[in-house]
Coordinates of C-alpha atoms and ligand atoms in Angstrom, one line a residue:
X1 CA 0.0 0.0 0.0
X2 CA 1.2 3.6 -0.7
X3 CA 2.4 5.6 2.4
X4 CA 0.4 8.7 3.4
X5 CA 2.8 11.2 4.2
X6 CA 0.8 13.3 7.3
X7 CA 1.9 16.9 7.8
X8 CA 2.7 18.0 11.4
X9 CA 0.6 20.9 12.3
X10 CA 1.3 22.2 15.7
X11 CA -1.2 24.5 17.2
X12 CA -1.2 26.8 19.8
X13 CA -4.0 26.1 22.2
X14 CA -4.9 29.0 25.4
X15 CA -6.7 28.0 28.2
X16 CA -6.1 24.3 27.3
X17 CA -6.3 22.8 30.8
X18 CA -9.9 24.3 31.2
X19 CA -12.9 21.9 30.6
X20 CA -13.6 22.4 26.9
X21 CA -10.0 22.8 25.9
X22 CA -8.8 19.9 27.7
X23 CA -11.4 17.6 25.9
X24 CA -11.0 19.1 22.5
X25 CA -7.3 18.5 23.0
X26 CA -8.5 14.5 22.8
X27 CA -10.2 15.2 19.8
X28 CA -6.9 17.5 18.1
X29 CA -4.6 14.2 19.0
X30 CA -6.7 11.4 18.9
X31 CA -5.9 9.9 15.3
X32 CA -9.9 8.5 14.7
X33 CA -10.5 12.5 14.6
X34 CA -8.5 13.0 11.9
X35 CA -8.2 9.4 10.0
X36 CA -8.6 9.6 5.8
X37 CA -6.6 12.8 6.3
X38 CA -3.1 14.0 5.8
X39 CA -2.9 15.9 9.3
X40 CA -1.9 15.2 12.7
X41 CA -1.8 18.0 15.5
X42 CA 0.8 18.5 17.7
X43 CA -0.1 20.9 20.6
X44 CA 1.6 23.9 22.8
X45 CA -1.0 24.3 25.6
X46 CA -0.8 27.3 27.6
X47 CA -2.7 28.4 30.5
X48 CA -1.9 30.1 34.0
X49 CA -4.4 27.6 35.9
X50 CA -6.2 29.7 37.2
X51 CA -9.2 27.7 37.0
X52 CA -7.7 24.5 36.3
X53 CA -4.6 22.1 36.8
X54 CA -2.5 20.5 34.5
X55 CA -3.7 16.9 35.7
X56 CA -6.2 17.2 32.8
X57 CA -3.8 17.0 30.4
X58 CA -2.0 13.9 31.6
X59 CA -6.0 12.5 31.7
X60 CA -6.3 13.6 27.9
X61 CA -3.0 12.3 27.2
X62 CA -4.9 8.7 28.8
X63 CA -7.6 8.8 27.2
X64 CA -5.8 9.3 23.7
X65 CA -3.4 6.7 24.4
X66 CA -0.4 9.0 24.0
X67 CA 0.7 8.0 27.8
X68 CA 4.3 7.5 28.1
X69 CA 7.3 9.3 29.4
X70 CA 6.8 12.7 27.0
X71 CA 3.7 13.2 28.7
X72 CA 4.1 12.8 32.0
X73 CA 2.9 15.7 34.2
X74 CA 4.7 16.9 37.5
X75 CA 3.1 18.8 39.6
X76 CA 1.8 22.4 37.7
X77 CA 5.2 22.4 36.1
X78 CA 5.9 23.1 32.5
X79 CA 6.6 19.7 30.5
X80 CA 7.3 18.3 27.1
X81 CA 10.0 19.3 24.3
X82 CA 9.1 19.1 21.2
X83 CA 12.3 17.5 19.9
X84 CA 11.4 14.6 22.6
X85 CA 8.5 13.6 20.0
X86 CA 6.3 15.6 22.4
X87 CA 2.6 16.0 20.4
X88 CA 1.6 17.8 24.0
X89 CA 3.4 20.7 25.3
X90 CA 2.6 22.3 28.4
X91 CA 3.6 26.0 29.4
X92 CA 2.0 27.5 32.3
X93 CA 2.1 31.5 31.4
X94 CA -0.7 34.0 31.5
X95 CA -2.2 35.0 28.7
X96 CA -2.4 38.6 29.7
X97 CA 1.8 39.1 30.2
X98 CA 3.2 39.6 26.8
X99 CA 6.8 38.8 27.6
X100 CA 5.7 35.2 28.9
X101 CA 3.8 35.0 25.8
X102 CA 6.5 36.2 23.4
X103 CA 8.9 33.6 25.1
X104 CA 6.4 30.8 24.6
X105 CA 6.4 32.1 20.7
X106 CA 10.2 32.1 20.3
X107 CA 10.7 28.6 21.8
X108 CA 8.6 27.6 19.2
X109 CA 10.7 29.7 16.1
X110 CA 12.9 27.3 15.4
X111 CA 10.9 24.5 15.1
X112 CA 8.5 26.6 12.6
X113 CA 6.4 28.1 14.6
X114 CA 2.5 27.7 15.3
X115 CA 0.5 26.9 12.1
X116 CA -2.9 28.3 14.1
X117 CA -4.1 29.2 17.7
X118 CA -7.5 28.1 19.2
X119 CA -7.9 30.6 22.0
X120 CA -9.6 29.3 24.8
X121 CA -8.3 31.1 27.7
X122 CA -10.5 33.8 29.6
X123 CA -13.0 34.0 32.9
X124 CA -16.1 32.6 32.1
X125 CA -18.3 33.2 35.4
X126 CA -21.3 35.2 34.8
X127 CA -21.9 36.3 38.3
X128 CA -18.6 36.8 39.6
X129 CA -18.5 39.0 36.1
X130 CA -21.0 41.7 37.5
X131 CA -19.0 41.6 41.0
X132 CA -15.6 42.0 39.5
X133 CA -15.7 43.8 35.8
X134 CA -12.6 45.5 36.1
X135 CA -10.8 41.6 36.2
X136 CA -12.9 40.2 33.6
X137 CA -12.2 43.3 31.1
X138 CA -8.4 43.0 31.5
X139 CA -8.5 39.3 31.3
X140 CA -10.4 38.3 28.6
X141 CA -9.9 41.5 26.5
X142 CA -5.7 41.7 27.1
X143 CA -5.0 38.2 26.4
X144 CA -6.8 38.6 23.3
X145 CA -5.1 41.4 21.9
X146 CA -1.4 40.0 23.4
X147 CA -2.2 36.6 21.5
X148 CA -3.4 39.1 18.5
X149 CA -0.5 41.0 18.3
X150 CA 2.1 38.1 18.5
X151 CA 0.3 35.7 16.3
X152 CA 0.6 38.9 13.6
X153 CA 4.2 39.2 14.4
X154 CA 5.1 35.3 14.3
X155 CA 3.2 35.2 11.1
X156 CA 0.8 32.6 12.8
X157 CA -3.0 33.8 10.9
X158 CA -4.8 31.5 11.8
X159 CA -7.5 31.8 15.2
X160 CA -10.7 29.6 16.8
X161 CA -11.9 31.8 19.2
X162 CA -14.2 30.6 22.1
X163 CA -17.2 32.8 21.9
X164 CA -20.6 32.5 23.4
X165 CA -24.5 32.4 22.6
X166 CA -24.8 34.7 25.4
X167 CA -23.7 37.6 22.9
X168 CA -27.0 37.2 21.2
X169 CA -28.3 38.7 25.1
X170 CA -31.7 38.5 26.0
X171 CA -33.1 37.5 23.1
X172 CA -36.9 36.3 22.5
X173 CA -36.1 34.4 19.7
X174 CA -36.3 31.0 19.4
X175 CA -33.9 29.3 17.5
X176 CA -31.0 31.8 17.0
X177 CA -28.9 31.7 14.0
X178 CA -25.7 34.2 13.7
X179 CA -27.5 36.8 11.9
X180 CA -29.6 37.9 14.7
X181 CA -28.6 40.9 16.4
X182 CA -26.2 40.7 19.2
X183 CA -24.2 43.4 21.5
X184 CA -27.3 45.3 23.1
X185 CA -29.1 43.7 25.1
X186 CA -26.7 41.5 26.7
X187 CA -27.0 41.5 30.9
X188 CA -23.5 40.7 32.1
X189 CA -19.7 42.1 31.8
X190 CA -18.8 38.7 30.7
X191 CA -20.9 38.7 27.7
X192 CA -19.7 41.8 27.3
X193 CA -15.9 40.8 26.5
X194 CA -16.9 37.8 24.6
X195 CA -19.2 40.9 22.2
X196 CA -15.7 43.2 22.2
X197 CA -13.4 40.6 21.1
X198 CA -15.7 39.5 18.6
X199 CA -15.8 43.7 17.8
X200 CA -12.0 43.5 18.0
X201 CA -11.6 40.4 15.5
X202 CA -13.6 41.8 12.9
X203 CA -12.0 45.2 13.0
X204 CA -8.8 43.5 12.9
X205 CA -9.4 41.5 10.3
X206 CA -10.8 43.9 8.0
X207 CA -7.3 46.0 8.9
X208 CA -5.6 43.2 6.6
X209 CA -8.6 43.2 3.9
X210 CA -7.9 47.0 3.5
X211 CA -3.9 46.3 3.5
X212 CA -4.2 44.0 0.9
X213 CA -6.4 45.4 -1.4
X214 CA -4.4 48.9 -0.9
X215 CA -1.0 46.9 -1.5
X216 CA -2.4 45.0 -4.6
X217 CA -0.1 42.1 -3.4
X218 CA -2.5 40.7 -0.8
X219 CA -1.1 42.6 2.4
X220 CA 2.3 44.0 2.7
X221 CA 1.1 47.0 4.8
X222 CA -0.4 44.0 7.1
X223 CA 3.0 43.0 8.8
X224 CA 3.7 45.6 12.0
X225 CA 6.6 43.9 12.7
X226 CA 10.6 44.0 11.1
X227 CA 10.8 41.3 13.2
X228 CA 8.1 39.2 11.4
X229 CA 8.7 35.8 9.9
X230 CA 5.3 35.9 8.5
X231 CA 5.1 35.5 4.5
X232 CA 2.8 38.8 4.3
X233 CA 0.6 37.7 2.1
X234 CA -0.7 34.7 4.2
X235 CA -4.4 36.0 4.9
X236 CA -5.6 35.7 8.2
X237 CA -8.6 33.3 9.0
X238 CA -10.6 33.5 12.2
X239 CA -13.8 31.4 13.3
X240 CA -15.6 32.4 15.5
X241 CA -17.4 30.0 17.3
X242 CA -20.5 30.9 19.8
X243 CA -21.1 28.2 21.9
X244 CA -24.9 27.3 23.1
X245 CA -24.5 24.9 26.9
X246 CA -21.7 22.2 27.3
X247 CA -22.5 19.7 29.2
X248 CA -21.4 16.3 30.0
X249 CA -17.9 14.9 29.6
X250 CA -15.2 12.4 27.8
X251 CA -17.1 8.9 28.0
X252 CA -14.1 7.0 29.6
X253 CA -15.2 9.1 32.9
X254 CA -11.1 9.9 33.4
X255 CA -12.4 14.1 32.5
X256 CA -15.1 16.2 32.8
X257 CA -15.8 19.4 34.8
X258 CA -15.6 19.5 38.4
X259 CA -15.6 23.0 39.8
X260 CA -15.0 24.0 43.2
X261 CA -17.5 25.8 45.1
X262 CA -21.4 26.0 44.4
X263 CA -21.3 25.3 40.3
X264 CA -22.4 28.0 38.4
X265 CA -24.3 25.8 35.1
X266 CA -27.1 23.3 35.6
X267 CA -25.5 19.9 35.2
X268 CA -22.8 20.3 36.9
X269 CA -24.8 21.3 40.0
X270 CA -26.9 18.5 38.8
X271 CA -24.4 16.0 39.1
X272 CA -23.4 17.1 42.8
X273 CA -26.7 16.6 43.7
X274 CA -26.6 13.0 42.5
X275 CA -23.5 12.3 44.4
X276 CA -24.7 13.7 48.0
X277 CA -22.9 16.9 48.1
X278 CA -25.9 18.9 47.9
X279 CA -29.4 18.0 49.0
X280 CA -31.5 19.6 45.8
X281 CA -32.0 20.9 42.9
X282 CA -33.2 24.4 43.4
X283 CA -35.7 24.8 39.8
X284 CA -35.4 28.1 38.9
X285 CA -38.7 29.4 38.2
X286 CA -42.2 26.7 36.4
X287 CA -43.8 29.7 35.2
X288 CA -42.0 30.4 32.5
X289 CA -44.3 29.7 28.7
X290 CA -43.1 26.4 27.9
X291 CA -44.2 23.1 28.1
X292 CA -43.6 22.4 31.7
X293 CA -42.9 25.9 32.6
X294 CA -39.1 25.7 33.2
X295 CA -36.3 27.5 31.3
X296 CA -35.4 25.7 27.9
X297 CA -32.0 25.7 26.6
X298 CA -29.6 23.8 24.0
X299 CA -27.4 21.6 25.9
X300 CA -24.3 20.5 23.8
X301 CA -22.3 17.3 24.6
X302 CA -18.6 18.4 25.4
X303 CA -17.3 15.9 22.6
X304 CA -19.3 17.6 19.8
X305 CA -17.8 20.8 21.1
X306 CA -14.6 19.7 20.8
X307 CA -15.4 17.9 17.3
X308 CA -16.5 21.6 16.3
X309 CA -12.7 23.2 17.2
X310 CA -11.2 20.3 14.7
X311 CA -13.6 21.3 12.0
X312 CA -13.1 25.1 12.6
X313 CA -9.5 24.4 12.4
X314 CA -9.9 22.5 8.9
X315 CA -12.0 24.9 7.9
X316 CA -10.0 27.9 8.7
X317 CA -7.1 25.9 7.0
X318 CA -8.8 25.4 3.8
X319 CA -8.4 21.5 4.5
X320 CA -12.2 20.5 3.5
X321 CA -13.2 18.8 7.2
X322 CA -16.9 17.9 6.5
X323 CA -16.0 14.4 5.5
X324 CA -13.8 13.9 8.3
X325 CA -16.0 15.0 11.5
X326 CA -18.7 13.7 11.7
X327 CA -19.9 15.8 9.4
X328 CA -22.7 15.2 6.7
X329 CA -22.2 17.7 4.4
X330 CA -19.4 16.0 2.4
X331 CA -16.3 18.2 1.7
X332 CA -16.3 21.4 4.0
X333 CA -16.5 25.2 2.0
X334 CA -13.2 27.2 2.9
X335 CA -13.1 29.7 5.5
X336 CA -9.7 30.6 4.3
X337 CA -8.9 34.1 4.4
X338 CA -11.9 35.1 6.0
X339 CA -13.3 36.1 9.5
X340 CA -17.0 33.2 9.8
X341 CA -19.2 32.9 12.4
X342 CA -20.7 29.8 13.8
X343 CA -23.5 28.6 16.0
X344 CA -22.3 25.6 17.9
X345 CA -25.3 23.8 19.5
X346 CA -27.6 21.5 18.8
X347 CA -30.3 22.8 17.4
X348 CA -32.8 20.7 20.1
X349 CA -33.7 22.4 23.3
X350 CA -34.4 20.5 26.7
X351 CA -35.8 22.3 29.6
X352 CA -34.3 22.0 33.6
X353 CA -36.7 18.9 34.3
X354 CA -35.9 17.4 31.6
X355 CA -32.4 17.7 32.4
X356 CA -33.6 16.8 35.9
X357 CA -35.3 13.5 34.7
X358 CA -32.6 12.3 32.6
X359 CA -29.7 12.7 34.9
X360 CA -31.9 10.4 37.1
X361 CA -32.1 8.0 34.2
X362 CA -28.5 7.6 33.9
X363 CA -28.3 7.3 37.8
X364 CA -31.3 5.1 38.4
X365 CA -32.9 7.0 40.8
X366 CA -34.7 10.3 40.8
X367 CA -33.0 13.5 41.9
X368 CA -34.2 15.6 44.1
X369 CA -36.1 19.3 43.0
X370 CA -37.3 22.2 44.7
X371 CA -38.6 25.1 43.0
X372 CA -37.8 28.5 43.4
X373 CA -38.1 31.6 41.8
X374 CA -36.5 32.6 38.7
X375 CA -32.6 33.6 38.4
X376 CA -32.8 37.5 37.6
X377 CA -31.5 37.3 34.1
X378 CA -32.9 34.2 32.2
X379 CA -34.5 33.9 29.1
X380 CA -37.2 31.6 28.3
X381 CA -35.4 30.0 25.1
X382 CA -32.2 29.9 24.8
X383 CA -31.6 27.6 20.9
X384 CA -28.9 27.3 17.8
X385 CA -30.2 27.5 14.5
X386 CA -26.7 25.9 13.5
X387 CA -27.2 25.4 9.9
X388 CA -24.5 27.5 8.7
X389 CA -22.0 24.9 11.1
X390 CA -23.5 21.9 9.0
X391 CA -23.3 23.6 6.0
X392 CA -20.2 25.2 5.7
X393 CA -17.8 23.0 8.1
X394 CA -19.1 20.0 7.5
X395 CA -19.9 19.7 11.9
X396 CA -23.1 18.7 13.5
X397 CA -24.0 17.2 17.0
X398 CA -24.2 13.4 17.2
X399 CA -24.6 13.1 20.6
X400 CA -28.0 14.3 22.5
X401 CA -29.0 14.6 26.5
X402 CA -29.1 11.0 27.7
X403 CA -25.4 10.9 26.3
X404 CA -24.5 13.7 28.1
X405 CA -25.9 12.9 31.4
X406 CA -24.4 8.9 31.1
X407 CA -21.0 10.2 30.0
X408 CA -21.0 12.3 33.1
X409 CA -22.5 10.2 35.6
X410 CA -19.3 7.8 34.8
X411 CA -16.8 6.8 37.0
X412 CA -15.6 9.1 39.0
X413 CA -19.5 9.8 39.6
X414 CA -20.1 6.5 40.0
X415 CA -16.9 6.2 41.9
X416 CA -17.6 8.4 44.5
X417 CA -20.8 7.4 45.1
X418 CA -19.4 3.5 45.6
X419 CA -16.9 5.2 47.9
X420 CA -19.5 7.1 50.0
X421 CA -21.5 3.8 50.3
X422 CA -18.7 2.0 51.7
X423 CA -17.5 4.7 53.9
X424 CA -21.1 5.0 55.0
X425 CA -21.0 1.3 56.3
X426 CA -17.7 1.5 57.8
X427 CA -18.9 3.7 60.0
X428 CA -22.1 2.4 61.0
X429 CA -19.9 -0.7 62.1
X430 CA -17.9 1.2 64.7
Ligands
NAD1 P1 -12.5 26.9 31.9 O1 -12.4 27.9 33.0 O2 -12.6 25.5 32.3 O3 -11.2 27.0 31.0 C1 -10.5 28.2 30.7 C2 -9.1 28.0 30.9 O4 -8.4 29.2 30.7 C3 -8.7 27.5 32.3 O5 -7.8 26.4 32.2 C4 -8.0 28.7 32.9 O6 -7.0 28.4 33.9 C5 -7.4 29.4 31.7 N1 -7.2 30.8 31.8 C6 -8.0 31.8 32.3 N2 -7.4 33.0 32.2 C7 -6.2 32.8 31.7 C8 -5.1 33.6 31.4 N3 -5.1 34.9 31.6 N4 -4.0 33.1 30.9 C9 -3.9 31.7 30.7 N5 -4.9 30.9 30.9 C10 -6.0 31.4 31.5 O7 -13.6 27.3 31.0 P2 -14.3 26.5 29.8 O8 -15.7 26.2 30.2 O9 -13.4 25.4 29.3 O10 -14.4 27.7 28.7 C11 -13.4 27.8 27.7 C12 -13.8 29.1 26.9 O11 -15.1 28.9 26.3 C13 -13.8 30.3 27.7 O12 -13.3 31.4 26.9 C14 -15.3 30.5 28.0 O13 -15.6 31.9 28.1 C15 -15.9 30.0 26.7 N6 -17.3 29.5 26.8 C16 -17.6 28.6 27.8 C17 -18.9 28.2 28.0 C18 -19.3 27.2 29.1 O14 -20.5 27.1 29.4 N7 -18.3 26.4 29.6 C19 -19.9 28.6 27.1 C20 -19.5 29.5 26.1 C21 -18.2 30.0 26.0
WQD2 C1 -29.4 26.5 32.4 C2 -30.9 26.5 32.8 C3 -31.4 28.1 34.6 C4 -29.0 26.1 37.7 C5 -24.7 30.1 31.1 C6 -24.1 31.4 30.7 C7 -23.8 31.4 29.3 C8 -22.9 30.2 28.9 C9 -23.5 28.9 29.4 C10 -20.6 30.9 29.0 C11 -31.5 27.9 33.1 C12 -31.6 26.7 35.1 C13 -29.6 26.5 36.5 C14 -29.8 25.7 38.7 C15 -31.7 25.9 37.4 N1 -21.6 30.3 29.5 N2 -30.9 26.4 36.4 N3 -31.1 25.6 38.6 O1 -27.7 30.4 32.2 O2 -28.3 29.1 30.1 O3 -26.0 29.9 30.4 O4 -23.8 29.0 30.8 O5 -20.5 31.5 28.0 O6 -23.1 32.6 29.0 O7 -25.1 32.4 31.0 O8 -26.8 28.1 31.8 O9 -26.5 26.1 33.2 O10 -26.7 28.4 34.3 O11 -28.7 27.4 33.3 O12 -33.0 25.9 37.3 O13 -29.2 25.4 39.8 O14 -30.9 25.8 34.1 O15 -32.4 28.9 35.1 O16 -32.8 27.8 32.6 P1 -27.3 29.5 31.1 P2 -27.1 27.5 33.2

């Protein structure tokens, strides 16, 4: 048989020891993902940890099969060389501090550089957003425009950013797709970075559309930097991608999400509920107008997520991913060169008690509810159109609710709960 020759693409990836990073890291490395192609990801996470620990990437390293001495973790340190064979690099920097950035950047010079970045890395708590603007301004918006201004001066053009479906703000919509209005109406400083970084993308990209058409050449004017090993004309690409409610987690139960403190999403408080910690669910308002009066929303299985960042990626690339990711749509269009927007959800809404109900199904008993009044805030409907997803990138969610709730309720769920049951009896024979 004739060898396919694979290239190496190695990809910068922020905030990649945070839930949705660390599981679309499995899907960037696990060879299934990207199998009748001719690429293969190798990966420079960087995060600061501030809401994470670099144990998740030694788990996604497990779950990929790519344990072994290049991958083991110690402690929060930095690991991995790429000369080493390493396809996971850690470095623990902040986003925010451009000289850790720019050291990260020219560590990778020699070996090439970063082909794209998927930018993950931000603050992502609504309510501690209205309590602490100030943070959540400099955060999200700074590491933004330090990732921005280095990627332009490494000649890396290439960007997924993590945005949200709560730019669309309080919408009355029900299914939204990513024509509808967004910016005004949103409620929280949060949205409110995820709306200016999408502000800040677009102006910047259209920065290069002007260069290039003004230079005739396709961008000289574009490079800000004498430094620059960027070829000038390489246009930049960004996706966009507004993500609807992730839920669940990797089925081999070895990740998920597991924040400390009171959770601030549904299944994840959910879950704690099913495993003792809390005695409740606490409904959130059964007058609302739907079918059982509680709020609706479009809960999207972590996996698909992460399926949606390897199709950007392709897409962005101009590598064609609909036939490789799940996708229906055959060969992806090309997002090359331009700035897209994309709906990730799934297009089917569930409301809390249905949540509620099937949690219990994966657990086998039913979970406890009270109802109380609604969360200032909430919408009714909350729901992707995400057509333009299928249609252009070839993505669309396999996976629905019951999925969810079973891949999260495995082990360590299920651990813990055996272990509380055990404990429980070791005590009552005292
Ligand atoms: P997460 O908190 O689990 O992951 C974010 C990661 O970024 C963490 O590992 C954190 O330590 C890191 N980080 C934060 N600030 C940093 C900085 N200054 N420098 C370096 N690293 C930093 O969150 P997540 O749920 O995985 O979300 C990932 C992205 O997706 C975020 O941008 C979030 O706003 C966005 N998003 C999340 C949801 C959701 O419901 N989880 C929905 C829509 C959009
Ligand atoms: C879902 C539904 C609640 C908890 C948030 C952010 C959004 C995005 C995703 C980042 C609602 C109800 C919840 C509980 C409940 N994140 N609920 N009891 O509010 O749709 O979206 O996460 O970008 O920006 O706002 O998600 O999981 O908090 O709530 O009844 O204890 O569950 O009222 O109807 P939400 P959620």
């Amino acid at each position: 048989r004739p060898t396919i020759l694979r290239t190496r693409k190695r990809i910068l990836v922020t905030g990649g020891c945070g839930y949705i990073g660390s599981h679309t890291l499995v899907s960037l490395l696990d060879p299934s993902t990207t199998s009748g192609t001719n690429v293969e990801y190798s990966i420079v996470v960087v995060d600061n940890l501030v809401n994470s620990s670099s144990e998740s990437l030694r788990r996604a390293c497990d779950v990929t099969g790519l344990g072994g001495g290049d991958f083991v973790v110690d402690g929060d340190d930095d690991y991995g060389t790429d000369d080493a064979g390493g396809r996971l690099i850690f470095r623990k920097v902040d986003c925010a501090d451009p000289s850790g950035m720019r050291a990260v950047f020219d560590e990778f010079v020699p070996l090439g550089g970063f082909d794209a970045a998927i930018h993950f890395a931000g603050l992502k708590a609504v309510g501690e957003s209205k309590t602490m603007p100030l943070r959540y301004y400099r955060v999200n918006i700074v590491a933004t425009l330090t990732l921005l201004d280095l990627m332009e001066e490494y000649g890396c053009r290439t960007l997924v950013f993590s945005s949200s479906a709560t730019v669309y703000g309080v919408s009355t919509r029900d299914r939204l797709n990513e024509n509808d209005e967004v910016g005004t109406t949103i409620t929280n400083c949060y949205g409110r970075t995820k709306h200016m970084i999408e502000q800040i993308l677009r102006d910047f990209h259209a920065s290069h559309e002007v260069a290039s058409s003004s230079s005739g050449v396709g961008g000289e004017a574009a490079s800000s930097s004498s430094s620059s090993s960027a070829d000038v004309r390489d246009p930049w690409s960004v996706v966009i991608l507004r993500y609807f409610n992730p839920a669940g987690a990797h089925p081999s139960g070895k990740m998920g999400e597991d924040p400390s403190g009171v959770p601030n999403n549904l299944m994840p408080y959910v879950a704690q509920v099913a495993v003792g910690r809390r005695p409740h669910v606490t409904v959130f308002g059964n007058d609302y107008d739907t079918p059982d009066g509680t709020g609706i929303r479009d809960y999207l299985h972590v996996m698909d997520l992460a399926e949606g960042h390897v199709a950007a990626l392709a897409y962005a690339s101009d590598e064609g991913c609909g036939s490789r990711v799940g996708g229906t749509a055959g060969k992806g269009k090309s997002g090359m060169g331009k700035i897209s927007t994309f709906n990730l959800g799934t297009g089917t809404g569930y409301s809390v008690l249905d949540m509620v109900n099937a949690f219990g199904r994966a657990v086998g008993r039913p979970i406890p509810v009270v109802v109380g009044p609604r969360r200032p805030g909430d919408v009714t409907i909350y729901m992707a159109d995400p057509t333009r997803a299928k249609e252009d990138m070839g993505w669309e969610a396999k996976r629905d609710l019951d999925d969810m709730c079973r891949d999260l309720w495995n082990p360590p769920f299920d651990c813990i709960v055996a272990f509380v049951a055990v404990y429980n009896q070791f005590l009552l024979n005292l």
